[in-house]
CSV table of C-alpha atoms in Angstrom, one decimal:
chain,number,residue,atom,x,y,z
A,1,UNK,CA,16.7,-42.8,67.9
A,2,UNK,CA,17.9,-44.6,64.8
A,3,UNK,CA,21.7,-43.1,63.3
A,4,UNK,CA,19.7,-41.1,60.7
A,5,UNK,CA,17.8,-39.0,63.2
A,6,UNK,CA,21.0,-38.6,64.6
A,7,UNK,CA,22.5,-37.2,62.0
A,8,UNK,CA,19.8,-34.8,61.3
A,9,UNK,CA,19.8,-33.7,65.2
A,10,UNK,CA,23.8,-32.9,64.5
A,11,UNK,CA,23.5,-31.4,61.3
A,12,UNK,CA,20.6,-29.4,62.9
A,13,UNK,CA,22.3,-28.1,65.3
A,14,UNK,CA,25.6,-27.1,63.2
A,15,UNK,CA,23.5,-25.1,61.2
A,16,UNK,CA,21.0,-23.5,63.7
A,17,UNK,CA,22.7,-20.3,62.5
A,18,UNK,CA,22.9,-20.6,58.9
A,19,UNK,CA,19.8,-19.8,56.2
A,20,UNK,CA,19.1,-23.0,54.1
A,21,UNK,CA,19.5,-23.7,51.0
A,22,UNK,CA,23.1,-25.0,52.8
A,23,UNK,CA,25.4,-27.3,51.6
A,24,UNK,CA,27.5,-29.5,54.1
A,25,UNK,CA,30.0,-31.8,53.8
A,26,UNK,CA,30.1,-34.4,56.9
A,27,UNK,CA,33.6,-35.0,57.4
A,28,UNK,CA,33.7,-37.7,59.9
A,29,UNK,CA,32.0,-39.7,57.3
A,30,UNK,CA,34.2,-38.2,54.1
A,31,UNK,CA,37.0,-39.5,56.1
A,32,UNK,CA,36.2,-42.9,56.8
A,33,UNK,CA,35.1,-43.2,53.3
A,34,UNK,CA,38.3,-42.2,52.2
A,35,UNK,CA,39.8,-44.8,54.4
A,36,UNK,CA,37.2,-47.5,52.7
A,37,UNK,CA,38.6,-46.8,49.2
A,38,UNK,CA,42.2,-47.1,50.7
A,39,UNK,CA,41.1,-50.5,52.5
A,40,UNK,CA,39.6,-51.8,49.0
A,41,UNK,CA,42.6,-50.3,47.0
A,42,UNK,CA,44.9,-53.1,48.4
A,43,UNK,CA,48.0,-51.1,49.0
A,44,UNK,CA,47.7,-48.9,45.5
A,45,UNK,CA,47.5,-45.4,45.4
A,46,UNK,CA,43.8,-44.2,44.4
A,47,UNK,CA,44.2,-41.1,42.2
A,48,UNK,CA,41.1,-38.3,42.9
A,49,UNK,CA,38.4,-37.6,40.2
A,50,UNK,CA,38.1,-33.9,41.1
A,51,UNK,CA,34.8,-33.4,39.0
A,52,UNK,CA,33.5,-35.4,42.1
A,53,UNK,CA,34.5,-33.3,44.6
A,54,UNK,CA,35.0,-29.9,43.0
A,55,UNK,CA,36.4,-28.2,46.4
A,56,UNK,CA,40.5,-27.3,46.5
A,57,UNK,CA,39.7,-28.1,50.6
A,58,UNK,CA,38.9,-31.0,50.2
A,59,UNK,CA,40.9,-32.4,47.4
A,60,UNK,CA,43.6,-31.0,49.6
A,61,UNK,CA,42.3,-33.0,52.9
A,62,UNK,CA,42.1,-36.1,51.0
A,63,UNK,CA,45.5,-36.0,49.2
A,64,UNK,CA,47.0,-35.2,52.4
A,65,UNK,CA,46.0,-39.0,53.3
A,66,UNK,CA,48.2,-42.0,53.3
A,67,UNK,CA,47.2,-44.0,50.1
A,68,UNK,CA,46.0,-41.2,47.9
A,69,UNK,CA,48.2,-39.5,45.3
A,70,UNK,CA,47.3,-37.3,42.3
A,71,UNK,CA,44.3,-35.8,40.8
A,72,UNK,CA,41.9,-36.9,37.8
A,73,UNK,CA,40.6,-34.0,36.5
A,74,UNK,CA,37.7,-32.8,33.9
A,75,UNK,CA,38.7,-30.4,31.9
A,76,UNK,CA,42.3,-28.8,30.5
A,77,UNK,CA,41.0,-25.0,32.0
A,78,UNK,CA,40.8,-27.0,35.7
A,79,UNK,CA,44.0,-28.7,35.3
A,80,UNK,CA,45.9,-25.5,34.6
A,81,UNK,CA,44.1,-23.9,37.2
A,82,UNK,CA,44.5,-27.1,40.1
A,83,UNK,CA,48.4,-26.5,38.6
A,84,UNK,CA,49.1,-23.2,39.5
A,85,UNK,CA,47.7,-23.7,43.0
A,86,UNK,CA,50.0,-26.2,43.7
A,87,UNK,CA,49.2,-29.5,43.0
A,88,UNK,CA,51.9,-31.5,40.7
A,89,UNK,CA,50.1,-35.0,39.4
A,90,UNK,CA,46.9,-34.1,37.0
A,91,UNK,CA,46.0,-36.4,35.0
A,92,UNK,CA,43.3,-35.0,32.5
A,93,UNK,CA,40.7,-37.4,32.2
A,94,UNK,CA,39.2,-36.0,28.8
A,95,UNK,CA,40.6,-35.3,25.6
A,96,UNK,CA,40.6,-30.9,25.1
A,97,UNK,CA,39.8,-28.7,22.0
A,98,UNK,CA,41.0,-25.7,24.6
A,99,UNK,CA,43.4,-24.5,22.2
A,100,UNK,CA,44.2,-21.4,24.7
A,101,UNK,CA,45.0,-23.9,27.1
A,102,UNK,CA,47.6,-25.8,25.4
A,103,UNK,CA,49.1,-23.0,24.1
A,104,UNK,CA,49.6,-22.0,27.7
A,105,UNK,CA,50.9,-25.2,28.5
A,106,UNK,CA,53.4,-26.0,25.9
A,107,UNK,CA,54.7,-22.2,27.4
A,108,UNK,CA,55.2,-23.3,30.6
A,109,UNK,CA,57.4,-25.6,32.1
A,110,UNK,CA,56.1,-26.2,35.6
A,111,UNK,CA,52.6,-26.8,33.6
A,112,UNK,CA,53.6,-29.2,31.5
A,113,UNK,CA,55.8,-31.2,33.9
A,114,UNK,CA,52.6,-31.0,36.7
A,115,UNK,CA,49.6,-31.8,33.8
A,116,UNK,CA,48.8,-35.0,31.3
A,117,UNK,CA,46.5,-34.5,29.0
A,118,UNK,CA,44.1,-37.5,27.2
A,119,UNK,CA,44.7,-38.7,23.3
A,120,UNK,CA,43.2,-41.4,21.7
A,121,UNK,CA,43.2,-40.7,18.2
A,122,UNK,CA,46.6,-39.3,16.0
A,123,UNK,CA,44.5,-35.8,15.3
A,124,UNK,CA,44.4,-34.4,18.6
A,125,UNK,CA,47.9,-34.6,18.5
A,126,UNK,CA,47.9,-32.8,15.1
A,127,UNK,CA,45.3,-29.8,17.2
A,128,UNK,CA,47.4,-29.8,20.2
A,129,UNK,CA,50.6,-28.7,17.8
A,130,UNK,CA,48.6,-26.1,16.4
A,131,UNK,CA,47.8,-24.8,19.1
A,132,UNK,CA,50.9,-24.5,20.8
A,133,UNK,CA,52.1,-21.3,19.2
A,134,UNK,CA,55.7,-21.0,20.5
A,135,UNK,CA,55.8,-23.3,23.0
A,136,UNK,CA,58.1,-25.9,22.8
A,137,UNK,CA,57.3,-27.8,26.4
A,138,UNK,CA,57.1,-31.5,25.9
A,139,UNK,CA,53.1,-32.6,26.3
A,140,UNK,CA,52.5,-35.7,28.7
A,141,UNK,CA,49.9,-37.5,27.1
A,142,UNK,CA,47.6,-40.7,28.3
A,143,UNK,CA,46.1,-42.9,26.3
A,144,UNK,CA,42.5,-44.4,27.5
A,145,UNK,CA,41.4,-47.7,26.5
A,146,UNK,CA,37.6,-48.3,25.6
A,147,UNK,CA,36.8,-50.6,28.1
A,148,UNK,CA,33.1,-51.6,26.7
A,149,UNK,CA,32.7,-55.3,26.7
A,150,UNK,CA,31.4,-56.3,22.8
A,151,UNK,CA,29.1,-59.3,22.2
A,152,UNK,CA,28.3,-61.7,19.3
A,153,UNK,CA,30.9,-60.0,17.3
A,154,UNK,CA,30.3,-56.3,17.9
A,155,UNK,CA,26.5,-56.2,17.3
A,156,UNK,CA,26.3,-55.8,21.2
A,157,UNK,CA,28.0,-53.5,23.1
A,158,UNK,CA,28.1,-52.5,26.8
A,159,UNK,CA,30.1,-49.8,28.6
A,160,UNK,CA,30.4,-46.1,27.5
A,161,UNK,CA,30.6,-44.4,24.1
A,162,UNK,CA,34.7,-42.9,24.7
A,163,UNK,CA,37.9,-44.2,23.3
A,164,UNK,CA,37.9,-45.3,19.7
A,165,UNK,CA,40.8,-47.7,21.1
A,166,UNK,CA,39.8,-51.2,22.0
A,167,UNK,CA,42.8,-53.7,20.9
A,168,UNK,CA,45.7,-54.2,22.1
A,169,UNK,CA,47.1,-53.2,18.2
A,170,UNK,CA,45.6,-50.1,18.0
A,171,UNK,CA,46.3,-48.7,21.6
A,172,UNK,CA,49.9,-49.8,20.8
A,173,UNK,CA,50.2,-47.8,17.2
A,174,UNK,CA,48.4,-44.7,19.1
A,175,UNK,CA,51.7,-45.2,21.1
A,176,UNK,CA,54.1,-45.3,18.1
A,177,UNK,CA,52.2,-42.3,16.9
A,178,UNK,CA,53.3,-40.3,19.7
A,179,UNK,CA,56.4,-41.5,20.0
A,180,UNK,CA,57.2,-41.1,16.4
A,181,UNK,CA,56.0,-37.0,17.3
A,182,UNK,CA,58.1,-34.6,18.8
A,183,UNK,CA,57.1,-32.7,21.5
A,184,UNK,CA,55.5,-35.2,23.1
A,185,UNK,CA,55.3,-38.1,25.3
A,186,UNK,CA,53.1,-41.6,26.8
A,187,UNK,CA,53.2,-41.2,30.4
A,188,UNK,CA,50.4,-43.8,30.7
A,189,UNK,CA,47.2,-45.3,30.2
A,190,UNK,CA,43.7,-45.2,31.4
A,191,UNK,CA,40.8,-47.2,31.0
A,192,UNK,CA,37.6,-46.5,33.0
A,193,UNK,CA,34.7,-49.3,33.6
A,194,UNK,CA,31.9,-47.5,33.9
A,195,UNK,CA,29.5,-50.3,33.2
A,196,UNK,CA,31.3,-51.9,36.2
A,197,UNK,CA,32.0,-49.2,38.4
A,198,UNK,CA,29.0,-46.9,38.0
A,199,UNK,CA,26.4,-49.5,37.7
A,200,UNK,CA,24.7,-50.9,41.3
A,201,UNK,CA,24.3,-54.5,40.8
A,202,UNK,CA,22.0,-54.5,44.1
A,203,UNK,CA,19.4,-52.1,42.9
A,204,UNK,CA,15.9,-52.2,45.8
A,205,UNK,CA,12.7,-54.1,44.4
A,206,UNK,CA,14.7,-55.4,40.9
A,207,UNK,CA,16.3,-58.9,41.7
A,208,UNK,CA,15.6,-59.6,38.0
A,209,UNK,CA,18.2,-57.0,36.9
A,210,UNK,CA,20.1,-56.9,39.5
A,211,UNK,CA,21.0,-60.5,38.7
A,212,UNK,CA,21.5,-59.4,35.3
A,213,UNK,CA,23.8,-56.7,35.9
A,214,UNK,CA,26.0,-58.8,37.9
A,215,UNK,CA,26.1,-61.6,35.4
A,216,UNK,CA,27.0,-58.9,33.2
A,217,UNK,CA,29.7,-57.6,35.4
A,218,UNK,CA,31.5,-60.5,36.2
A,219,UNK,CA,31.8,-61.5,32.6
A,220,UNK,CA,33.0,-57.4,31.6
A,221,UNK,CA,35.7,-58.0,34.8
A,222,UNK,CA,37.2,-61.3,32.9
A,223,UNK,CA,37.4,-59.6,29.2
A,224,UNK,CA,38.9,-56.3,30.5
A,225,UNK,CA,41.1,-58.0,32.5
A,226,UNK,CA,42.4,-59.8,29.9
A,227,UNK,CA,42.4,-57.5,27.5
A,228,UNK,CA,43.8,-54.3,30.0
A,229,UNK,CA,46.8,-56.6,30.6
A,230,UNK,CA,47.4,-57.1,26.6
A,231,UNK,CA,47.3,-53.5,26.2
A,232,UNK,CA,49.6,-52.6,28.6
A,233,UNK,CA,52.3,-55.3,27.6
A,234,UNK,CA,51.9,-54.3,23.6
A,235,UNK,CA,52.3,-50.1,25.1
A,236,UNK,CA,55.3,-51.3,27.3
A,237,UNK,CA,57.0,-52.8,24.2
A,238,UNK,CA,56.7,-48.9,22.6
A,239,UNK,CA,57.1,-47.3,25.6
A,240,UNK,CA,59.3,-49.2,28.0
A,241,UNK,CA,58.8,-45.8,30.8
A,242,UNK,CA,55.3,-46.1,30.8
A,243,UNK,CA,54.9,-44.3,34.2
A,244,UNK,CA,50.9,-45.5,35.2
A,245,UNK,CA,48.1,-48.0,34.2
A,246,UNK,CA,44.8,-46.1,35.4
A,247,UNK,CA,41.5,-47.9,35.7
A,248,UNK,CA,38.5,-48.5,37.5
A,249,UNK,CA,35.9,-45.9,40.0
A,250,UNK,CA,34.5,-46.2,43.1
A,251,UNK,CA,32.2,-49.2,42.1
A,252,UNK,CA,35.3,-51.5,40.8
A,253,UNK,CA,38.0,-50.5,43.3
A,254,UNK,CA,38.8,-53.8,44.8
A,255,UNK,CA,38.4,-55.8,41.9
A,256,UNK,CA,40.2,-53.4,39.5
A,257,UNK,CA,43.2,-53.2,42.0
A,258,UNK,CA,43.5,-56.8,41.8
A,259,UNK,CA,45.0,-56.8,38.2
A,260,UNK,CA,48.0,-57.3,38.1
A,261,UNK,CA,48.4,-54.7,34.8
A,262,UNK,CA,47.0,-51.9,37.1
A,263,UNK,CA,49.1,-49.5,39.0
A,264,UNK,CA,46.6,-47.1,40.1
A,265,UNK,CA,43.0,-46.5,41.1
A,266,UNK,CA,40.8,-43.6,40.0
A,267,UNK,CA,38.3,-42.6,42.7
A,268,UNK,CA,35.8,-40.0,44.2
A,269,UNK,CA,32.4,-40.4,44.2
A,270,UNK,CA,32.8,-42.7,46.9
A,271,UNK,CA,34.3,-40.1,49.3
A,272,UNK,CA,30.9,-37.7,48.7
A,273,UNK,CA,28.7,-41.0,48.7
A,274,UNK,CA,25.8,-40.1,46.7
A,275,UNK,CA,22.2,-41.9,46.7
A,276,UNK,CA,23.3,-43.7,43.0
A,277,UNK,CA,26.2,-45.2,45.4
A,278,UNK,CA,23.7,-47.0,47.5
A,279,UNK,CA,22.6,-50.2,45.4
A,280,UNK,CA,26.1,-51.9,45.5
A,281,UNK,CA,27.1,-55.1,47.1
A,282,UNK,CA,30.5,-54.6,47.3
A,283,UNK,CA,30.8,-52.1,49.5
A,284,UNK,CA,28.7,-49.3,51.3
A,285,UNK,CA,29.7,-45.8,52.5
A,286,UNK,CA,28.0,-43.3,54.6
A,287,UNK,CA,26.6,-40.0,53.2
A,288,UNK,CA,28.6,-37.0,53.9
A,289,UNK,CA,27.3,-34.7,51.5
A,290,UNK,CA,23.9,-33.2,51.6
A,291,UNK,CA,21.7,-30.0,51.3
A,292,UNK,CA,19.2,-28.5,52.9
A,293,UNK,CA,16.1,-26.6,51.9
A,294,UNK,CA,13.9,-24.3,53.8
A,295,UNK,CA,10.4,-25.1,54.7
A,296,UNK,CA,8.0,-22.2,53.3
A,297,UNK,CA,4.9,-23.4,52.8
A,298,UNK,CA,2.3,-25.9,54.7
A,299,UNK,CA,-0.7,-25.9,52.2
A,300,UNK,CA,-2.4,-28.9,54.3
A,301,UNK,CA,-2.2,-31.8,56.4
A,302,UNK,CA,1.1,-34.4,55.8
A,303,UNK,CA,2.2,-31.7,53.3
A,304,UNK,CA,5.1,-29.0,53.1
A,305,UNK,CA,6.7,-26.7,50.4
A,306,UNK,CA,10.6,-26.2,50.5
A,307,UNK,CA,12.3,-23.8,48.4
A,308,UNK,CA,14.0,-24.9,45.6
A,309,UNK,CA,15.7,-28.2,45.4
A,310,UNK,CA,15.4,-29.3,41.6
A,311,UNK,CA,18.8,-30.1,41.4
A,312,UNK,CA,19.1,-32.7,38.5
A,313,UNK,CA,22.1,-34.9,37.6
A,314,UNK,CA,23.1,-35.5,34.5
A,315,UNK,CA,23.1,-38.7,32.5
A,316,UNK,CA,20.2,-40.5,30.8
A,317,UNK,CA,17.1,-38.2,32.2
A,318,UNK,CA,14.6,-41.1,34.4
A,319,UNK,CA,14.0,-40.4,38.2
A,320,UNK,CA,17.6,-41.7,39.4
A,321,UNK,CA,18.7,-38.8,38.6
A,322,UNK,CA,16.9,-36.7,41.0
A,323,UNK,CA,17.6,-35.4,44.6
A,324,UNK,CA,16.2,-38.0,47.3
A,325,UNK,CA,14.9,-36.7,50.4
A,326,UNK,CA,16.8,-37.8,52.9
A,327,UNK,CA,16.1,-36.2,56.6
A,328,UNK,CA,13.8,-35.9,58.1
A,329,UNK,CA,12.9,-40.1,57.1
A,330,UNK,CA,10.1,-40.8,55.5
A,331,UNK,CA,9.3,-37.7,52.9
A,332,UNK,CA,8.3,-38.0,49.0
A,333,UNK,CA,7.7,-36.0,46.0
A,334,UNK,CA,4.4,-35.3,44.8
A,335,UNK,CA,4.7,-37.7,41.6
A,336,UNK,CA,2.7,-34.7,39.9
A,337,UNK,CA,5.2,-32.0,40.7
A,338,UNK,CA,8.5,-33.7,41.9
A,339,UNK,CA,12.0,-31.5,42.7
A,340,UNK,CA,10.7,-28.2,41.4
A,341,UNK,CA,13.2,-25.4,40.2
A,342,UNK,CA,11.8,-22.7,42.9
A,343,UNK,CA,9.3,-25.1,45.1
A,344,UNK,CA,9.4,-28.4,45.8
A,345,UNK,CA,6.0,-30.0,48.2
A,346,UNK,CA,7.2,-32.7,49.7
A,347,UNK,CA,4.7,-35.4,51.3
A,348,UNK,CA,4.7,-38.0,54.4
A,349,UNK,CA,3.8,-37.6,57.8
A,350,UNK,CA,6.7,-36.5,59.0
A,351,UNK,CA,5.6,-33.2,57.3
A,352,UNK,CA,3.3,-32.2,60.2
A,353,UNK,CA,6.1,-31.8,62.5
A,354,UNK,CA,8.1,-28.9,60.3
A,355,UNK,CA,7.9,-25.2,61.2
A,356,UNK,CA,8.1,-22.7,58.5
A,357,UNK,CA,12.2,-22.0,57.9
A,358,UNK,CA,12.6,-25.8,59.5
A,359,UNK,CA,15.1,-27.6,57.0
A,360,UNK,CA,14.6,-30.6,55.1
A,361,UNK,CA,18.2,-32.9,54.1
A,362,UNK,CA,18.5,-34.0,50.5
A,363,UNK,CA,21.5,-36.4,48.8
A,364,UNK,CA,22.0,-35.1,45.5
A,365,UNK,CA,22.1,-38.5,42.9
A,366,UNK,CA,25.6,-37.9,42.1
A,367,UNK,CA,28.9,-36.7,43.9
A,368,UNK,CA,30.3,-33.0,42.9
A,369,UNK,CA,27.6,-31.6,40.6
A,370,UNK,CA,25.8,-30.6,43.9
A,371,UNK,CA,28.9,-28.0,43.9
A,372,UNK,CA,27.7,-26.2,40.9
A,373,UNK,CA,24.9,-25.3,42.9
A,374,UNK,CA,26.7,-23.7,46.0
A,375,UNK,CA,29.2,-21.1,46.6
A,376,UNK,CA,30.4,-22.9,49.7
A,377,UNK,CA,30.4,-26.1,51.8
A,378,UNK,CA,29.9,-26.2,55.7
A,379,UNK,CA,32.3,-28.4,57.1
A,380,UNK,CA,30.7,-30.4,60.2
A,381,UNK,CA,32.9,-32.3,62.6
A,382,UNK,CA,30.0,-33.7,65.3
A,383,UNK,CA,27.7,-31.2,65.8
A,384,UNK,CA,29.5,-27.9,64.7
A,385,UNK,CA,30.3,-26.2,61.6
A,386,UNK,CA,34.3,-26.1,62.2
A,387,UNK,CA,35.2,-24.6,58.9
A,388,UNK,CA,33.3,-23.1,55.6
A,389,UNK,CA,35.2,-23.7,52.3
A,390,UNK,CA,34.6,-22.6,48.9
A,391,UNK,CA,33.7,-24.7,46.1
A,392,UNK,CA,35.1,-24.2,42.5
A,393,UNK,CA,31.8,-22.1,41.4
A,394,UNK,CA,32.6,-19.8,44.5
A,395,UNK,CA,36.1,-19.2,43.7
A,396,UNK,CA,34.4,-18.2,40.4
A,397,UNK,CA,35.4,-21.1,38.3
A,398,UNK,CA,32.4,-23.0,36.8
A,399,UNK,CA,34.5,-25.4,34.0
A,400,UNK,CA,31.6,-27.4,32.2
């Protein structure tokens, strides 16, 4: 039996009583991932991305581990609301136009001590002070760093569309900006990779660009790492306090931890381990989150129809972005129909084996937008369901 069959057996068996669609999270596997990004972290702390695990459980489980410390959230609404329930580091990854939110808090000091929000241009200070009504709070601020690497002078440019900010100068007169503003303060920077972190340089049947995307990597790493450092010396002469220097994602861990400018790692996908997680070299995890759909349909030989299960993730729309069948092995779309909204036929052999209400075991493409489909996840410790948690959407809360 290879370890895939035996997963399925296990997560078979924990769920013999549950109706699919199911979600489960595996958490002998979410644990020694988390242990993997600790291992590749080098000794500093990797900070959560909470849009990638949208469950308080299990940001709670994983916080509660040696080498992590603080959240990265997605939105201001889910900082305040991660706030009030208790957790005291959230950094907000995105700049807000929630003006409700930051009136709420500038009100409150245990808010505004617990929460720092994202600025990269002098204006959304100028919003966040109108929208404070009377609150007089002091407002932690970050300021992110575009990362992109730029080419023959600009004309080409790699990375994400985010921060306006590139230089060293103009990260540093963001800083004066704030400084020179009352009511507010730099408590640190932040500069994601994503062309570095999110991209798999290993990708099955494309040596041609996988080549390519690690030439492109490698040369990304030097200039950011140059270029990060600069930007944190120019902020430290503004801001001599600066309390962090965020970078990297679960792609970049090890090599972003290896700056010397960095003091902290920003990190979830990798506990989850979606399917775009598996085409890196430089590390591999093990699945741990999944979902099931019910068989309900067997119109013909090698074929069955589950319910459901067109669970798209977002991002530039191609067929990466698509739920892989995962367990039993060896099932495929029909290229004519694909993951449908409310059937999906699946085809392989393995097909003519599946009773009616059997389940079929699907990796969503990325980490914790398979939680805006599900109230709950099943937590599995071997072969038993040992605890059922909600996710944010079945605490009610669906942010973005």
């Amino acid at each position: 039996m290879t370890a895939r069959a035996a997963d399925r057996t296990r997560y078979d068996r924990a769920t013999a009583h549950l109706d699919a669609p199911v979600a489960i999270v595996d958490l002998d596997a979410f644990d020694a991932n988390a242990d993997d990004l600790v291992r590749r972290a080098g000794g500093k702390p990797v900070r959560v991305a909470s849009k990638s695990v949208r469950c308080r459980a299990l940001l709670e489980r994983v916080l509660a581990r040696d080498g992590f410390a603080g959240i990265m959230s997605f939105t201001l609404a889910e900082s305040l609301w991660l706030a009030r329930s208790g957790f005291d580091d959230i950094l907000l990854a995105y700049p807000s136009a929630d003006r409700a939110g930051f009136a709420e808090l500038a009100a409150d000091p245990k808010l505004a001590a617990a929460v720092t929000v994202m600025v990269d241009d002098p204006a959304q200070l100028g919003f966040i002070d109108e929208a404070r009504g009377g609150g007089r709070e002091v407002v932690r601020v970050c300021l992110e760093l575009d990362t992109s690497l730029k080419l023959f002078g600009g004309r080409v440019r790699v990375g994400a569309l985010r921060s306006p900010l590139h230089s060293a100068a103009q990260v540093a007169d963001m800083a004066r900006a704030v400084a020179r503003r009352p009511g507010f303060k730099v408590a640190g920077i932040m500069a994601y990779e994503g062309h570095i972190a999110g991209v798999g340089d290993a990708v099955a049947g494309r040596p041609f660009r996988s080549r390519a995307v690690r030439l492109m990597q490698a040369t990304a790493r030097r200039e950011l790492a140059e270029r990060r450092g600069e930007v944190v010396r120019a902020v430290r002469a503004v801001v001599p306090d600066l309390e962090f220097v965020n970078g990297g994602g679960t792609g970049s861990v090890q090599h972003t931890a290896a700056e010397e400018a960095v003091t902290e790692i920003g990190a979830g996908s990798g506990l989850y381990v979606p399917r775009l997680f598996d085409n890196y070299r430089s590390f591999s995890g093990r699945p741990a989150a999944l979902f099931a759909q019910p068989v309900v349909r067997r119109p013909g030989v090698g074929v069955v129809t589950v319910l459901g299960g067109g669970y798209p993730a977002s991002g530039a729309a191609g067929p990466d972005r698509l739920p892989v069948p995962y367990l039993p092995e060896g099932l495929k779309y029909d290229p004519q129909e694909g993951p449908g909204e409310v059937q999906t036929p699946l085809l392989g052999s393995p097909a003519d084996d599946l009773l009616l209400g059997d389940k079929v075991w699907f990796r969503h493409a990325k980490a914790g937008e398979l939680c805006e489909r599900f109230d709950v996840l099943h937590l599995i410790e071997g072969d038993a369901v040992t605890a059922t948690v909600p996710t944010y959407r079945g605490e009610g809360h669906t942010f973005l």
